[in-house]
């Protein structure tokens, strides 16, 4: 309930929170706090001292905002398409067309060599160029549609698989085939160690 002073209308402390405080005679309260402001009270009134709330302390130090995290870069897909019809059918070229179209529809970066363009020198050069763009987590896809055969390997007493490729004159022979072991060394040496390879 309100104190006598508030009831009498002399002082309105309704805006201050109240806590249980022993009631004190006005004269005793005034003598015990000489520096306090003089409160106007009726004679014989009883004062319940107000409790002032300390103002909220605002933090003035600037806060360092966390740097925004960049979205992880999606892995790149790089495709080399190599087709060799050997003058017999167009089936190899057609498969190469389909692969090239699929790669581009998927957002991959694709390049192609076909028939007389597909020499050992050109294929090696293209693999090195495309491989140099591949970083960690990227994918290098080598698609070959053509013919292959086994080359005798005297040192291992077995056959080594080879890709049929074209000569400078547009023909093919064992002299211009790409040995599988040489191809593997070429691809591995052309890309980052953490690049994914699909043949």
PDB file of C-alpha atoms in Angstrom:
ATOM      1  CA  UNK A   1       0.000   0.000   0.000  1.00  0.00           C
ATOM      2  CA  UNK A   2       1.105   3.615  -0.507  1.00  0.00           C
ATOM      3  CA  UNK A   3       2.831   5.429   2.345  1.00  0.00           C
ATOM      4  CA  UNK A   4       1.241   8.302   4.281  1.00  0.00           C
ATOM      5  CA  UNK A   5       3.060  10.907   2.253  1.00  0.00           C
ATOM      6  CA  UNK A   6       1.919   9.436  -1.044  1.00  0.00           C
ATOM      7  CA  UNK A   7      -1.621   9.051   0.318  1.00  0.00           C
ATOM      8  CA  UNK A   8      -1.581  12.649   1.389  1.00  0.00           C
ATOM      9  CA  UNK A   9      -0.526  13.656  -2.116  1.00  0.00           C
ATOM     10  CA  UNK A  10       2.674  15.403  -1.054  1.00  0.00           C
ATOM     11  CA  UNK A  11       5.054  13.062  -2.898  1.00  0.00           C
ATOM     12  CA  UNK A  12       4.260  10.584  -5.658  1.00  0.00           C
ATOM     13  CA  UNK A  13       6.657   7.614  -5.732  1.00  0.00           C
ATOM     14  CA  UNK A  14       4.431   5.433  -7.876  1.00  0.00           C
ATOM     15  CA  UNK A  15       7.041   5.281 -10.665  1.00  0.00           C
ATOM     16  CA  UNK A  16       9.659   3.677  -8.481  1.00  0.00           C
ATOM     17  CA  UNK A  17       9.787  -0.025  -7.639  1.00  0.00           C
ATOM     18  CA  UNK A  18       9.196  -0.772  -4.018  1.00  0.00           C
ATOM     19  CA  UNK A  19      10.924  -3.220  -1.767  1.00  0.00           C
ATOM     20  CA  UNK A  20      10.190  -4.068   1.874  1.00  0.00           C
ATOM     21  CA  UNK A  21      11.847  -1.238   3.852  1.00  0.00           C
ATOM     22  CA  UNK A  22      11.338  -0.493   7.545  1.00  0.00           C
ATOM     23  CA  UNK A  23       9.226   2.585   7.982  1.00  0.00           C
ATOM     24  CA  UNK A  24      11.122   5.496   9.526  1.00  0.00           C
ATOM     25  CA  UNK A  25       9.975   8.604  11.313  1.00  0.00           C
ATOM     26  CA  UNK A  26      10.372  11.618   9.059  1.00  0.00           C
ATOM     27  CA  UNK A  27      12.558  13.582  11.486  1.00  0.00           C
ATOM     28  CA  UNK A  28      14.805  10.570  12.100  1.00  0.00           C
ATOM     29  CA  UNK A  29      15.155   9.914   8.369  1.00  0.00           C
ATOM     30  CA  UNK A  30      16.035  13.562   7.667  1.00  0.00           C
ATOM     31  CA  UNK A  31      18.662  13.669  10.417  1.00  0.00           C
ATOM     32  CA  UNK A  32      20.260  10.428   9.248  1.00  0.00           C
ATOM     33  CA  UNK A  33      20.670  11.716   5.695  1.00  0.00           C
ATOM     34  CA  UNK A  34      21.614  15.401   5.917  1.00  0.00           C
ATOM     35  CA  UNK A  35      22.792  15.577   2.329  1.00  0.00           C
ATOM     36  CA  UNK A  36      19.601  14.114   0.972  1.00  0.00           C
ATOM     37  CA  UNK A  37      17.077  16.484  -0.608  1.00  0.00           C
ATOM     38  CA  UNK A  38      14.482  17.878   1.721  1.00  0.00           C
ATOM     39  CA  UNK A  39      11.234  16.070   1.144  1.00  0.00           C
ATOM     40  CA  UNK A  40       8.096  18.000   1.809  1.00  0.00           C
ATOM     41  CA  UNK A  41       6.073  15.979   4.262  1.00  0.00           C
ATOM     42  CA  UNK A  42       3.045  16.693   6.396  1.00  0.00           C
ATOM     43  CA  UNK A  43       3.699  16.846  10.130  1.00  0.00           C
ATOM     44  CA  UNK A  44       3.873  13.391  11.589  1.00  0.00           C
ATOM     45  CA  UNK A  45       4.099  11.785   8.138  1.00  0.00           C
ATOM     46  CA  UNK A  46       5.994   8.582   7.574  1.00  0.00           C
ATOM     47  CA  UNK A  47       8.347   8.357   4.590  1.00  0.00           C
ATOM     48  CA  UNK A  48       9.235   5.211   2.748  1.00  0.00           C
ATOM     49  CA  UNK A  49      12.510   6.093   1.009  1.00  0.00           C
ATOM     50  CA  UNK A  50      12.397   5.583  -2.774  1.00  0.00           C
ATOM     51  CA  UNK A  51      14.708   3.177  -4.467  1.00  0.00           C
ATOM     52  CA  UNK A  52      16.234   4.542  -7.628  1.00  0.00           C
ATOM     53  CA  UNK A  53      17.137   2.191 -10.417  1.00  0.00           C
ATOM     54  CA  UNK A  54      20.663   2.527 -11.730  1.00  0.00           C
ATOM     55  CA  UNK A  55      20.597   3.430 -15.418  1.00  0.00           C
ATOM     56  CA  UNK A  56      21.483   0.608 -17.790  1.00  0.00           C
ATOM     57  CA  UNK A  57      25.170   0.598 -18.621  1.00  0.00           C
ATOM     58  CA  UNK A  58      25.563   0.601 -22.379  1.00  0.00           C
ATOM     59  CA  UNK A  59      28.511  -1.221 -23.890  1.00  0.00           C
ATOM     60  CA  UNK A  60      30.447   1.374 -25.843  1.00  0.00           C
ATOM     61  CA  UNK A  61      33.172  -0.913 -27.180  1.00  0.00           C
ATOM     62  CA  UNK A  62      32.575  -1.731 -30.846  1.00  0.00           C
ATOM     63  CA  UNK A  63      31.870  -5.370 -31.425  1.00  0.00           C
ATOM     64  CA  UNK A  64      33.844  -7.206 -34.042  1.00  0.00           C
ATOM     65  CA  UNK A  65      31.462  -8.899 -36.377  1.00  0.00           C
ATOM     66  CA  UNK A  66      32.387 -12.352 -37.606  1.00  0.00           C
ATOM     67  CA  UNK A  67      33.574 -12.351 -41.185  1.00  0.00           C
ATOM     68  CA  UNK A  68      31.014 -13.889 -43.521  1.00  0.00           C
ATOM     69  CA  UNK A  69      31.945 -17.393 -44.525  1.00  0.00           C
ATOM     70  CA  UNK A  70      32.344 -17.826 -48.251  1.00  0.00           C
ATOM     71  CA  UNK A  71      30.394 -20.577 -49.903  1.00  0.00           C
ATOM     72  CA  UNK A  72      32.616 -23.491 -50.863  1.00  0.00           C
ATOM     73  CA  UNK A  73      33.592 -23.443 -54.496  1.00  0.00           C
ATOM     74  CA  UNK A  74      31.948 -26.302 -56.405  1.00  0.00           C
ATOM     75  CA  UNK A  75      34.410 -28.713 -58.028  1.00  0.00           C
ATOM     76  CA  UNK A  76      35.193 -28.057 -61.662  1.00  0.00           C
ATOM     77  CA  UNK A  77      34.632 -30.687 -64.326  1.00  0.00           C
ATOM     78  CA  UNK A  78      36.963 -30.641 -67.330  1.00  0.00           C
ATOM     79  CA  UNK A  79      36.356 -33.022 -70.226  1.00  0.00           C
ATOM     80  CA  UNK A  80      38.592 -34.112 -73.102  1.00  0.00           C
ATOM     81  CA  UNK A  81      36.751 -35.890 -75.915  1.00  0.00           C
ATOM     82  CA  UNK A  82      38.784 -37.840 -78.453  1.00  0.00           C
ATOM     83  CA  UNK A  83      37.207 -39.805 -81.306  1.00  0.00           C
ATOM     84  CA  UNK A  84      38.731 -41.725 -84.202  1.00  0.00           C
ATOM     85  CA  UNK A  85      36.544 -43.342 -86.841  1.00  0.00           C
ATOM     86  CA  UNK A  86      39.442 -44.802 -88.865  1.00  0.00           C
ATOM     87  CA  UNK A  87      37.381 -44.162 -92.020  1.00  0.00           C
ATOM     88  CA  UNK A  88      35.057 -47.089 -91.345  1.00  0.00           C
ATOM     89  CA  UNK A  89      31.958 -45.775 -89.580  1.00  0.00           C
ATOM     90  CA  UNK A  90      30.672 -42.624 -87.936  1.00  0.00           C
ATOM     91  CA  UNK A  91      29.655 -44.426 -84.759  1.00  0.00           C
ATOM     92  CA  UNK A  92      32.707 -43.179 -82.855  1.00  0.00           C
ATOM     93  CA  UNK A  93      32.076 -39.595 -83.943  1.00  0.00           C
ATOM     94  CA  UNK A  94      28.410 -39.890 -82.965  1.00  0.00           C
ATOM     95  CA  UNK A  95      29.328 -41.100 -79.485  1.00  0.00           C
ATOM     96  CA  UNK A  96      31.761 -38.225 -79.203  1.00  0.00           C
ATOM     97  CA  UNK A  97      29.007 -35.775 -80.210  1.00  0.00           C
ATOM     98  CA  UNK A  98      26.733 -37.206 -77.515  1.00  0.00           C
ATOM     99  CA  UNK A  99      29.427 -36.971 -74.851  1.00  0.00           C
ATOM    100  CA  UNK A 100      30.290 -33.416 -75.826  1.00  0.00           C
ATOM    101  CA  UNK A 101      26.641 -32.387 -75.664  1.00  0.00           C
ATOM    102  CA  UNK A 102      26.164 -34.075 -72.280  1.00  0.00           C
ATOM    103  CA  UNK A 103      29.255 -32.417 -70.807  1.00  0.00           C
ATOM    104  CA  UNK A 104      28.182 -28.952 -71.912  1.00  0.00           C
ATOM    105  CA  UNK A 105      24.628 -29.452 -70.669  1.00  0.00           C
ATOM    106  CA  UNK A 106      26.065 -30.338 -67.269  1.00  0.00           C
ATOM    107  CA  UNK A 107      28.131 -27.167 -67.175  1.00  0.00           C
ATOM    108  CA  UNK A 108      31.456 -28.908 -67.743  1.00  0.00           C
ATOM    109  CA  UNK A 109      34.187 -27.354 -69.821  1.00  0.00           C
ATOM    110  CA  UNK A 110      34.745 -29.716 -72.744  1.00  0.00           C
ATOM    111  CA  UNK A 111      37.180 -29.785 -75.654  1.00  0.00           C
ATOM    112  CA  UNK A 112      37.415 -32.254 -78.493  1.00  0.00           C
ATOM    113  CA  UNK A 113      39.788 -33.798 -81.034  1.00  0.00           C
ATOM    114  CA  UNK A 114      38.464 -35.967 -83.841  1.00  0.00           C
ATOM    115  CA  UNK A 115      39.962 -38.151 -86.583  1.00  0.00           C
ATOM    116  CA  UNK A 116      43.048 -36.553 -88.159  1.00  0.00           C
ATOM    117  CA  UNK A 117      43.209 -33.982 -85.314  1.00  0.00           C
ATOM    118  CA  UNK A 118      43.776 -36.791 -82.810  1.00  0.00           C
ATOM    119  CA  UNK A 119      47.511 -37.255 -83.127  1.00  0.00           C
ATOM    120  CA  UNK A 120      49.717 -38.221 -80.190  1.00  0.00           C
ATOM    121  CA  UNK A 121      51.171 -34.710 -80.095  1.00  0.00           C
ATOM    122  CA  UNK A 122      47.756 -33.006 -80.151  1.00  0.00           C
ATOM    123  CA  UNK A 123      46.206 -35.323 -77.577  1.00  0.00           C
ATOM    124  CA  UNK A 124      49.173 -34.899 -75.239  1.00  0.00           C
ATOM    125  CA  UNK A 125      49.097 -31.122 -75.644  1.00  0.00           C
ATOM    126  CA  UNK A 126      45.351 -30.936 -74.943  1.00  0.00           C
ATOM    127  CA  UNK A 127      45.564 -33.144 -71.856  1.00  0.00           C
ATOM    128  CA  UNK A 128      48.353 -30.972 -70.430  1.00  0.00           C
ATOM    129  CA  UNK A 129      46.427 -27.763 -71.133  1.00  0.00           C
ATOM    130  CA  UNK A 130      43.167 -29.000 -69.653  1.00  0.00           C
ATOM    131  CA  UNK A 131      44.950 -30.683 -66.755  1.00  0.00           C
ATOM    132  CA  UNK A 132      46.633 -27.409 -65.805  1.00  0.00           C
ATOM    133  CA  UNK A 133      43.179 -25.969 -65.014  1.00  0.00           C
ATOM    134  CA  UNK A 134      42.332 -28.771 -62.583  1.00  0.00           C
ATOM    135  CA  UNK A 135      42.767 -28.076 -58.906  1.00  0.00           C
ATOM    136  CA  UNK A 136      42.161 -30.110 -55.743  1.00  0.00           C
ATOM    137  CA  UNK A 137      38.765 -31.781 -55.846  1.00  0.00           C
ATOM    138  CA  UNK A 138      38.207 -31.052 -59.542  1.00  0.00           C
ATOM    139  CA  UNK A 139      37.472 -33.760 -62.085  1.00  0.00           C
ATOM    140  CA  UNK A 140      39.297 -34.539 -65.308  1.00  0.00           C
ATOM    141  CA  UNK A 141      37.295 -36.749 -67.648  1.00  0.00           C
ATOM    142  CA  UNK A 142      38.946 -38.320 -70.679  1.00  0.00           C
ATOM    143  CA  UNK A 143      36.475 -39.824 -73.132  1.00  0.00           C
ATOM    144  CA  UNK A 144      37.833 -41.871 -76.020  1.00  0.00           C
ATOM    145  CA  UNK A 145      35.772 -43.506 -78.734  1.00  0.00           C
ATOM    146  CA  UNK A 146      37.768 -45.392 -81.312  1.00  0.00           C
ATOM    147  CA  UNK A 147      39.777 -48.572 -81.490  1.00  0.00           C
ATOM    148  CA  UNK A 148      42.512 -50.092 -79.426  1.00  0.00           C
ATOM    149  CA  UNK A 149      44.922 -52.973 -79.535  1.00  0.00           C
ATOM    150  CA  UNK A 150      47.636 -54.638 -77.532  1.00  0.00           C
ATOM    151  CA  UNK A 151      51.266 -53.731 -78.081  1.00  0.00           C
ATOM    152  CA  UNK A 152      53.913 -56.346 -77.282  1.00  0.00           C
ATOM    153  CA  UNK A 153      55.922 -55.442 -74.203  1.00  0.00           C
ATOM    154  CA  UNK A 154      59.166 -57.393 -74.300  1.00  0.00           C
ATOM    155  CA  UNK A 155      60.323 -56.312 -70.848  1.00  0.00           C
ATOM    156  CA  UNK A 156      57.131 -57.458 -69.138  1.00  0.00           C
ATOM    157  CA  UNK A 157      56.483 -60.376 -71.500  1.00  0.00           C
ATOM    158  CA  UNK A 158      52.888 -59.241 -71.914  1.00  0.00           C
ATOM    159  CA  UNK A 159      50.836 -56.917 -74.033  1.00  0.00           C
ATOM    160  CA  UNK A 160      50.281 -53.260 -73.226  1.00  0.00           C
ATOM    161  CA  UNK A 161      46.977 -51.724 -74.280  1.00  0.00           C
ATOM    162  CA  UNK A 162      47.117 -48.756 -76.644  1.00  0.00           C
ATOM    163  CA  UNK A 163      44.776 -46.140 -78.126  1.00  0.00           C
ATOM    164  CA  UNK A 164      44.574 -45.912 -81.908  1.00  0.00           C
ATOM    165  CA  UNK A 165      45.495 -42.353 -82.861  1.00  0.00           C
ATOM    166  CA  UNK A 166      46.098 -40.642 -86.186  1.00  0.00           C
ATOM    167  CA  UNK A 167      49.311 -39.813 -87.957  1.00  0.00           C
ATOM    168  CA  UNK A 168      50.062 -36.418 -89.451  1.00  0.00           C
ATOM    169  CA  UNK A 169      48.741 -37.763 -92.759  1.00  0.00           C
ATOM    170  CA  UNK A 170      45.437 -38.823 -91.232  1.00  0.00           C
ATOM    171  CA  UNK A 171      46.140 -42.567 -91.228  1.00  0.00           C
ATOM    172  CA  UNK A 172      46.880 -44.832 -88.298  1.00  0.00           C
ATOM    173  CA  UNK A 173      49.538 -47.434 -87.537  1.00  0.00           C
ATOM    174  CA  UNK A 174      51.372 -48.831 -84.532  1.00  0.00           C
ATOM    175  CA  UNK A 175      53.864 -45.975 -84.867  1.00  0.00           C
ATOM    176  CA  UNK A 176      51.232 -43.418 -83.861  1.00  0.00           C
ATOM    177  CA  UNK A 177      49.351 -45.358 -81.199  1.00  0.00           C
ATOM    178  CA  UNK A 178      49.383 -44.103 -77.610  1.00  0.00           C
ATOM    179  CA  UNK A 179      50.552 -46.727 -75.148  1.00  0.00           C
ATOM    180  CA  UNK A 180      48.380 -47.092 -72.059  1.00  0.00           C
ATOM    181  CA  UNK A 181      51.277 -46.729 -69.617  1.00  0.00           C
ATOM    182  CA  UNK A 182      52.468 -43.581 -71.388  1.00  0.00           C
ATOM    183  CA  UNK A 183      48.915 -42.246 -71.334  1.00  0.00           C
ATOM    184  CA  UNK A 184      48.611 -42.876 -67.575  1.00  0.00           C
ATOM    185  CA  UNK A 185      51.901 -41.089 -66.887  1.00  0.00           C
ATOM    186  CA  UNK A 186      50.813 -38.190 -69.108  1.00  0.00           C
ATOM    187  CA  UNK A 187      47.493 -37.686 -67.292  1.00  0.00           C
ATOM    188  CA  UNK A 188      48.894 -38.040 -63.771  1.00  0.00           C
ATOM    189  CA  UNK A 189      51.715 -35.595 -64.450  1.00  0.00           C
ATOM    190  CA  UNK A 190      49.306 -33.026 -65.967  1.00  0.00           C
ATOM    191  CA  UNK A 191      46.929 -32.580 -63.033  1.00  0.00           C
ATOM    192  CA  UNK A 192      47.027 -31.706 -59.341  1.00  0.00           C
ATOM    193  CA  UNK A 193      47.668 -34.621 -57.009  1.00  0.00           C
ATOM    194  CA  UNK A 194      44.162 -34.268 -55.548  1.00  0.00           C
ATOM    195  CA  UNK A 195      42.347 -34.076 -58.898  1.00  0.00           C
ATOM    196  CA  UNK A 196      39.883 -36.872 -59.627  1.00  0.00           C
ATOM    197  CA  UNK A 197      40.537 -38.670 -62.919  1.00  0.00           C
ATOM    198  CA  UNK A 198      37.929 -40.561 -64.895  1.00  0.00           C
ATOM    199  CA  UNK A 199      38.818 -42.379 -68.142  1.00  0.00           C
TER     200      UNK A 199
END
